[in-house]
mmCIF file of C-alpha atoms and ligand atoms in Angstrom:
data_model
loop_
_atom_site.group_PDB
_atom_site.id
_atom_site.type_symbol
_atom_site.label_atom_id
_atom_site.label_comp_id
_atom_site.label_asym_id
_atom_site.label_seq_id
_atom_site.Cartn_x
_atom_site.Cartn_y
_atom_site.Cartn_z
ATOM 1 C CA MET A 1 69.696 -39.220 44.816
ATOM 2 C CA ARG A 2 68.605 -41.919 47.239
ATOM 3 C CA GLN A 3 67.216 -45.058 45.641
ATOM 4 C CA PRO A 4 63.932 -46.615 46.703
ATOM 5 C CA GLU A 5 64.314 -49.571 49.027
ATOM 6 C CA SER A 6 62.871 -51.995 46.583
ATOM 7 C CA GLY A 7 62.919 -52.354 42.850
ATOM 8 C CA VAL A 8 59.824 -53.024 40.869
ATOM 9 C CA THR A 9 58.784 -54.511 37.549
ATOM 10 C CA VAL A 10 56.408 -52.429 35.493
ATOM 11 C CA TRP A 11 54.904 -54.708 32.870
ATOM 12 C CA LEU A 12 53.338 -53.015 29.871
ATOM 13 C CA THR A 13 51.087 -55.269 27.843
ATOM 14 C CA GLY A 14 49.010 -54.457 24.794
ATOM 15 C CA LEU A 15 48.677 -54.880 21.057
ATOM 16 C CA SER A 16 51.478 -54.017 18.667
ATOM 17 C CA GLY A 17 51.299 -50.270 18.143
ATOM 18 C CA ALA A 18 49.300 -49.649 21.315
ATOM 19 C CA GLY A 19 52.081 -47.459 22.742
ATOM 20 C CA LYS A 20 54.147 -49.665 25.069
ATOM 21 C CA THR A 21 57.556 -48.639 23.763
ATOM 22 C CA THR A 22 56.634 -44.962 23.602
ATOM 23 C CA ILE A 23 55.350 -44.896 27.172
ATOM 24 C CA CYS A 24 58.392 -46.851 28.388
ATOM 25 C CA GLN A 25 60.745 -44.329 26.797
ATOM 26 C CA PHE A 26 58.936 -41.411 28.372
ATOM 27 C CA VAL A 27 58.865 -43.028 31.811
ATOM 28 C CA GLU A 28 62.502 -44.135 31.492
ATOM 29 C CA ASN A 29 63.633 -40.594 30.652
ATOM 30 C CA LYS A 30 61.690 -39.041 33.512
ATOM 31 C CA LEU A 31 63.062 -41.542 36.023
ATOM 32 C CA ARG A 32 66.640 -41.284 34.795
ATOM 33 C CA MET A 33 66.485 -37.496 35.030
ATOM 34 C CA GLN A 34 65.544 -37.963 38.680
ATOM 35 C CA GLY A 35 68.489 -40.292 39.248
ATOM 36 C CA TYR A 36 66.714 -43.636 39.483
ATOM 37 C CA ARG A 37 68.273 -46.849 38.264
ATOM 38 C CA VAL A 38 66.128 -48.009 35.375
ATOM 39 C CA GLU A 39 66.333 -50.821 32.853
ATOM 40 C CA VAL A 40 64.080 -51.459 29.881
ATOM 41 C CA LEU A 41 63.311 -54.918 28.555
ATOM 42 C CA ASP A 42 61.710 -54.419 25.184
ATOM 43 C CA GLY A 43 60.058 -57.424 23.581
ATOM 44 C CA ASP A 44 61.423 -56.661 20.125
ATOM 45 C CA ALA A 45 64.988 -56.156 21.378
ATOM 46 C CA VAL A 46 64.873 -59.218 23.615
ATOM 47 C CA ARG A 47 63.869 -61.406 20.687
ATOM 48 C CA GLN A 48 67.239 -60.502 19.084
ATOM 49 C CA ASN A 49 69.269 -61.989 21.925
ATOM 50 C CA LEU A 50 67.834 -63.446 25.142
ATOM 51 C CA CYS A 51 64.913 -64.981 23.276
ATOM 52 C CA LYS A 52 66.502 -65.460 19.872
ATOM 53 C CA GLY A 53 65.064 -68.424 18.052
ATOM 54 C CA LEU A 54 61.712 -68.343 19.787
ATOM 55 C CA GLY A 55 58.713 -68.059 17.497
ATOM 56 C CA PHE A 56 55.127 -67.000 18.021
ATOM 57 C CA SER A 57 53.380 -70.236 18.973
ATOM 58 C CA LYS A 58 51.655 -70.137 22.353
ATOM 59 C CA GLU A 59 54.492 -72.202 23.852
ATOM 60 C CA ASP A 60 57.211 -69.950 22.453
ATOM 61 C CA ARG A 61 55.384 -66.801 23.497
ATOM 62 C CA GLU A 62 55.120 -68.220 27.010
ATOM 63 C CA GLU A 63 58.812 -69.066 27.072
ATOM 64 C CA ASN A 64 59.584 -65.546 25.855
ATOM 65 C CA ILE A 65 57.588 -64.061 28.721
ATOM 66 C CA ARG A 66 59.105 -66.415 31.317
ATOM 67 C CA ARG A 67 62.626 -65.407 30.291
ATOM 68 C CA ILE A 68 61.783 -61.707 30.382
ATOM 69 C CA GLY A 69 60.165 -62.216 33.776
ATOM 70 C CA PHE A 70 63.248 -64.025 35.060
ATOM 71 C CA VAL A 71 65.592 -61.195 34.078
ATOM 72 C CA ALA A 72 63.170 -58.551 35.355
ATOM 73 C CA HIS A 73 63.134 -60.311 38.722
ATOM 74 C CA LEU A 74 66.943 -60.381 38.925
ATOM 75 C CA LEU A 75 67.137 -56.678 38.205
ATOM 76 C CA ALA A 76 64.250 -55.633 40.413
ATOM 77 C CA ARG A 77 65.642 -57.468 43.411
ATOM 78 C CA ASN A 78 68.735 -55.280 43.016
ATOM 79 C CA ASN A 79 66.581 -52.197 43.372
ATOM 80 C CA VAL A 80 66.254 -51.447 39.692
ATOM 81 C CA ILE A 81 63.013 -50.113 38.251
ATOM 82 C CA VAL A 82 62.406 -52.474 35.339
ATOM 83 C CA LEU A 83 60.164 -51.396 32.500
ATOM 84 C CA VAL A 84 58.979 -54.319 30.377
ATOM 85 C CA SER A 85 57.408 -53.661 27.029
ATOM 86 C CA ALA A 86 56.009 -56.873 25.593
ATOM 87 C CA ILE A 87 52.723 -57.715 23.879
ATOM 88 C CA SER A 88 52.396 -60.679 26.285
ATOM 89 C CA PRO A 89 48.993 -61.679 24.937
ATOM 90 C CA TYR A 90 48.196 -64.548 27.313
ATOM 91 C CA ARG A 91 46.668 -63.738 30.685
ATOM 92 C CA GLU A 92 47.770 -66.930 32.412
ATOM 93 C CA ILE A 93 51.468 -66.449 31.776
ATOM 94 C CA ARG A 94 51.260 -62.794 32.793
ATOM 95 C CA GLU A 95 49.697 -63.981 36.048
ATOM 96 C CA GLU A 96 52.419 -66.598 36.485
ATOM 97 C CA VAL A 97 55.078 -63.913 36.143
ATOM 98 C CA ARG A 98 53.181 -61.696 38.588
ATOM 99 C CA GLN A 99 53.152 -64.524 41.144
ATOM 100 C CA ASN A 100 56.911 -65.051 40.750
ATOM 101 C CA ILE A 101 57.912 -61.402 41.047
ATOM 102 C CA PRO A 102 57.335 -59.762 44.427
ATOM 103 C CA HIS A 103 56.925 -56.204 43.151
ATOM 104 C CA PHE A 104 54.879 -56.155 39.990
ATOM 105 C CA ILE A 105 52.746 -53.507 38.350
ATOM 106 C CA GLU A 106 50.732 -54.413 35.276
ATOM 107 C CA VAL A 107 49.966 -51.644 32.807
ATOM 108 C CA TYR A 108 47.339 -52.319 30.172
ATOM 109 C CA VAL A 109 48.245 -50.184 27.187
ATOM 110 C CA ASN A 110 44.871 -50.073 25.553
ATOM 111 C CA ALA A 111 44.198 -48.976 22.013
ATOM 112 C CA SER A 112 41.692 -50.676 19.754
ATOM 113 C CA LEU A 113 42.881 -52.909 16.970
ATOM 114 C CA GLU A 114 41.551 -50.355 14.489
ATOM 115 C CA VAL A 115 43.682 -47.582 16.004
ATOM 116 C CA CYS A 116 46.794 -49.776 16.198
ATOM 117 C CA GLU A 117 46.317 -50.889 12.624
ATOM 118 C CA GLN A 118 45.846 -47.332 11.478
ATOM 119 C CA ARG A 119 49.073 -46.286 13.249
ATOM 120 C CA ASP A 120 50.906 -49.339 11.922
ATOM 121 C CA VAL A 121 54.130 -47.953 13.392
ATOM 122 C CA LYS A 122 56.299 -50.767 12.056
ATOM 123 C CA GLY A 123 54.262 -51.688 8.981
ATOM 124 C CA LEU A 124 53.538 -55.088 10.494
ATOM 125 C CA TYR A 125 49.741 -54.979 10.215
ATOM 126 C CA LYS A 126 50.038 -54.356 6.501
ATOM 127 C CA LYS A 127 52.354 -57.333 6.152
ATOM 128 C CA ALA A 128 50.096 -59.505 8.287
ATOM 129 C CA ARG A 129 47.005 -58.506 6.273
ATOM 130 C CA ALA A 130 48.935 -59.431 3.131
ATOM 131 C CA GLY A 131 49.570 -62.871 4.628
ATOM 132 C CA LYS A 132 53.317 -62.284 5.017
ATOM 133 C CA ILE A 133 53.205 -62.670 8.804
ATOM 134 C CA LYS A 134 51.217 -65.433 10.475
ATOM 135 C CA HIS A 135 50.027 -65.586 14.093
ATOM 136 C CA PHE A 136 49.817 -61.826 14.392
ATOM 137 C CA THR A 137 48.295 -60.749 17.694
ATOM 138 C CA GLY A 138 44.892 -59.156 17.226
ATOM 139 C CA LEU A 139 44.473 -60.572 13.728
ATOM 140 C CA ASP A 140 44.939 -64.334 13.636
ATOM 141 C CA ASP A 141 46.272 -64.740 17.182
ATOM 142 C CA PRO A 142 44.471 -63.848 20.426
ATOM 143 C CA TYR A 143 45.046 -60.995 22.835
ATOM 144 C CA GLU A 144 43.591 -61.562 26.300
ATOM 145 C CA ILE A 145 42.949 -58.236 27.976
ATOM 146 C CA PRO A 146 44.101 -57.846 31.586
ATOM 147 C CA LEU A 147 41.350 -58.061 34.180
ATOM 148 C CA PHE A 148 43.162 -56.498 37.134
ATOM 149 C CA ALA A 149 45.823 -54.207 35.707
ATOM 150 C CA GLU A 150 47.025 -51.587 38.175
ATOM 151 C CA VAL A 151 47.088 -48.980 35.405
ATOM 152 C CA GLU A 152 45.198 -48.620 32.162
ATOM 153 C CA CYS A 153 46.469 -46.202 29.527
ATOM 154 C CA LYS A 154 43.876 -45.478 26.859
ATOM 155 C CA THR A 155 46.312 -44.293 24.267
ATOM 156 C CA ASN A 156 43.727 -43.387 21.654
ATOM 157 C CA GLN A 157 42.322 -40.766 24.043
ATOM 158 C CA GLU A 158 45.426 -39.660 25.974
ATOM 159 C CA SER A 159 48.636 -37.880 25.063
ATOM 160 C CA VAL A 160 51.888 -39.779 25.586
ATOM 161 C CA ALA A 161 52.637 -37.538 28.564
ATOM 162 C CA GLU A 162 49.228 -38.280 30.119
ATOM 163 C CA SER A 163 49.654 -42.025 29.719
ATOM 164 C CA ALA A 164 53.208 -41.980 31.076
ATOM 165 C CA THR A 165 52.153 -39.807 33.998
ATOM 166 C CA LYS A 166 49.606 -42.438 35.017
ATOM 167 C CA VAL A 167 52.452 -44.949 35.278
ATOM 168 C CA LEU A 168 54.696 -42.562 37.199
ATOM 169 C CA GLU A 169 51.875 -41.660 39.576
ATOM 170 C CA LYS A 170 51.165 -45.315 40.298
ATOM 171 C CA LEU A 171 54.860 -45.891 41.038
ATOM 172 C CA GLY A 172 54.741 -42.969 43.449
ATOM 173 C CA GLU A 173 51.451 -44.044 45.024
ATOM 174 C CA LEU A 174 52.796 -47.545 45.704
ATOM 175 C CA GLY A 175 55.936 -46.178 47.314
ATOM 176 C CA TYR A 176 58.537 -46.951 44.668
ATOM 177 C CA LEU A 177 59.585 -43.320 44.191
ATOM 178 C CA TYR A 178 60.752 -40.686 46.594
ATOM 179 C CA SER A 179 59.226 -37.994 44.457
ATOM 180 C CA CYS A 180 57.277 -38.029 41.234
HETATM 181 P P1 ADP B 201 54.109 -50.651 20.823
HETATM 182 O O1 ADP B 201 55.428 -50.553 21.532
HETATM 183 O O2 ADP B 201 52.968 -50.931 21.750
HETATM 184 O O3 ADP B 201 54.147 -51.588 19.646
HETATM 185 P P2 ADP B 201 54.753 -48.001 19.899
HETATM 186 O O4 ADP B 201 55.075 -47.295 21.173
HETATM 187 O O5 ADP B 201 55.895 -48.473 19.060
HETATM 188 O O6 ADP B 201 53.766 -49.206 20.215
HETATM 189 O O7 ADP B 201 53.846 -47.061 18.993
HETATM 190 C C1 ADP B 201 52.725 -46.357 19.503
HETATM 191 C C2 ADP B 201 52.385 -45.187 18.601
HETATM 192 O O8 ADP B 201 51.237 -44.539 19.132
HETATM 193 C C3 ADP B 201 53.486 -44.142 18.521
HETATM 194 O O9 ADP B 201 53.542 -43.634 17.224
HETATM 195 C C4 ADP B 201 53.004 -43.074 19.510
HETATM 196 O O10 ADP B 201 53.473 -41.774 19.206
HETATM 197 C C5 ADP B 201 51.491 -43.155 19.344
HETATM 198 N N1 ADP B 201 50.730 -42.697 20.520
HETATM 199 C C6 ADP B 201 49.710 -41.811 20.499
HETATM 200 N N2 ADP B 201 49.218 -41.583 21.732
HETATM 201 C C7 ADP B 201 49.953 -42.338 22.575
HETATM 202 C C8 ADP B 201 49.942 -42.518 23.986
HETATM 203 N N3 ADP B 201 49.067 -41.906 24.782
HETATM 204 N N4 ADP B 201 50.848 -43.356 24.528
HETATM 205 C C9 ADP B 201 51.733 -44.019 23.735
HETATM 206 N N5 ADP B 201 51.799 -43.892 22.387
HETATM 207 C C10 ADP B 201 50.915 -43.050 21.805
#
């Protein structure tokens, strides 16, 4: 399969439990089946290695995002489709990364705090409510919603396939795929 002429970074931002990882996996599978070169940078995984030791202060969160952005850029400039799944709660640093990466698509994975907390996929909201985790985004730490995201997935109204299809369609529409 021919590869597109340019890579791209698809940056999924949203609350914990909003659906970033799930959408990434779906999109990754679809693209791989079609022969594209894809890499996933998952916030949780990255904190185990590339960003090990960073905490959840604003400064550390920014550093976390800068490092992810740096690696995404390296990969994307080698024609890889990079799927980033990171809460990335601060608008300014997301914009900084966007400015530094030539091909950048922001995906706002939108589910209300109530829905995310009800899902509580990793049991983190429960821990945070019990005071065992501090600076938890959406509870005692801010989440700044994107103002100009290229895609918005409303995951409390859409199926996983519908949300992922929105991302795939945007990739196609912007010329990063040969077929969708
Ligand atoms: P995050 O990576 O944002 O922390 P996860 O992907 O781990 O979130 O969890 C999201 C949860 O929401 C999963 O259990 C998933 O099945 C569910 N979900 C329901 N609808 C959607 C949707 N449209 N897109 C993504 N996830 C969804």
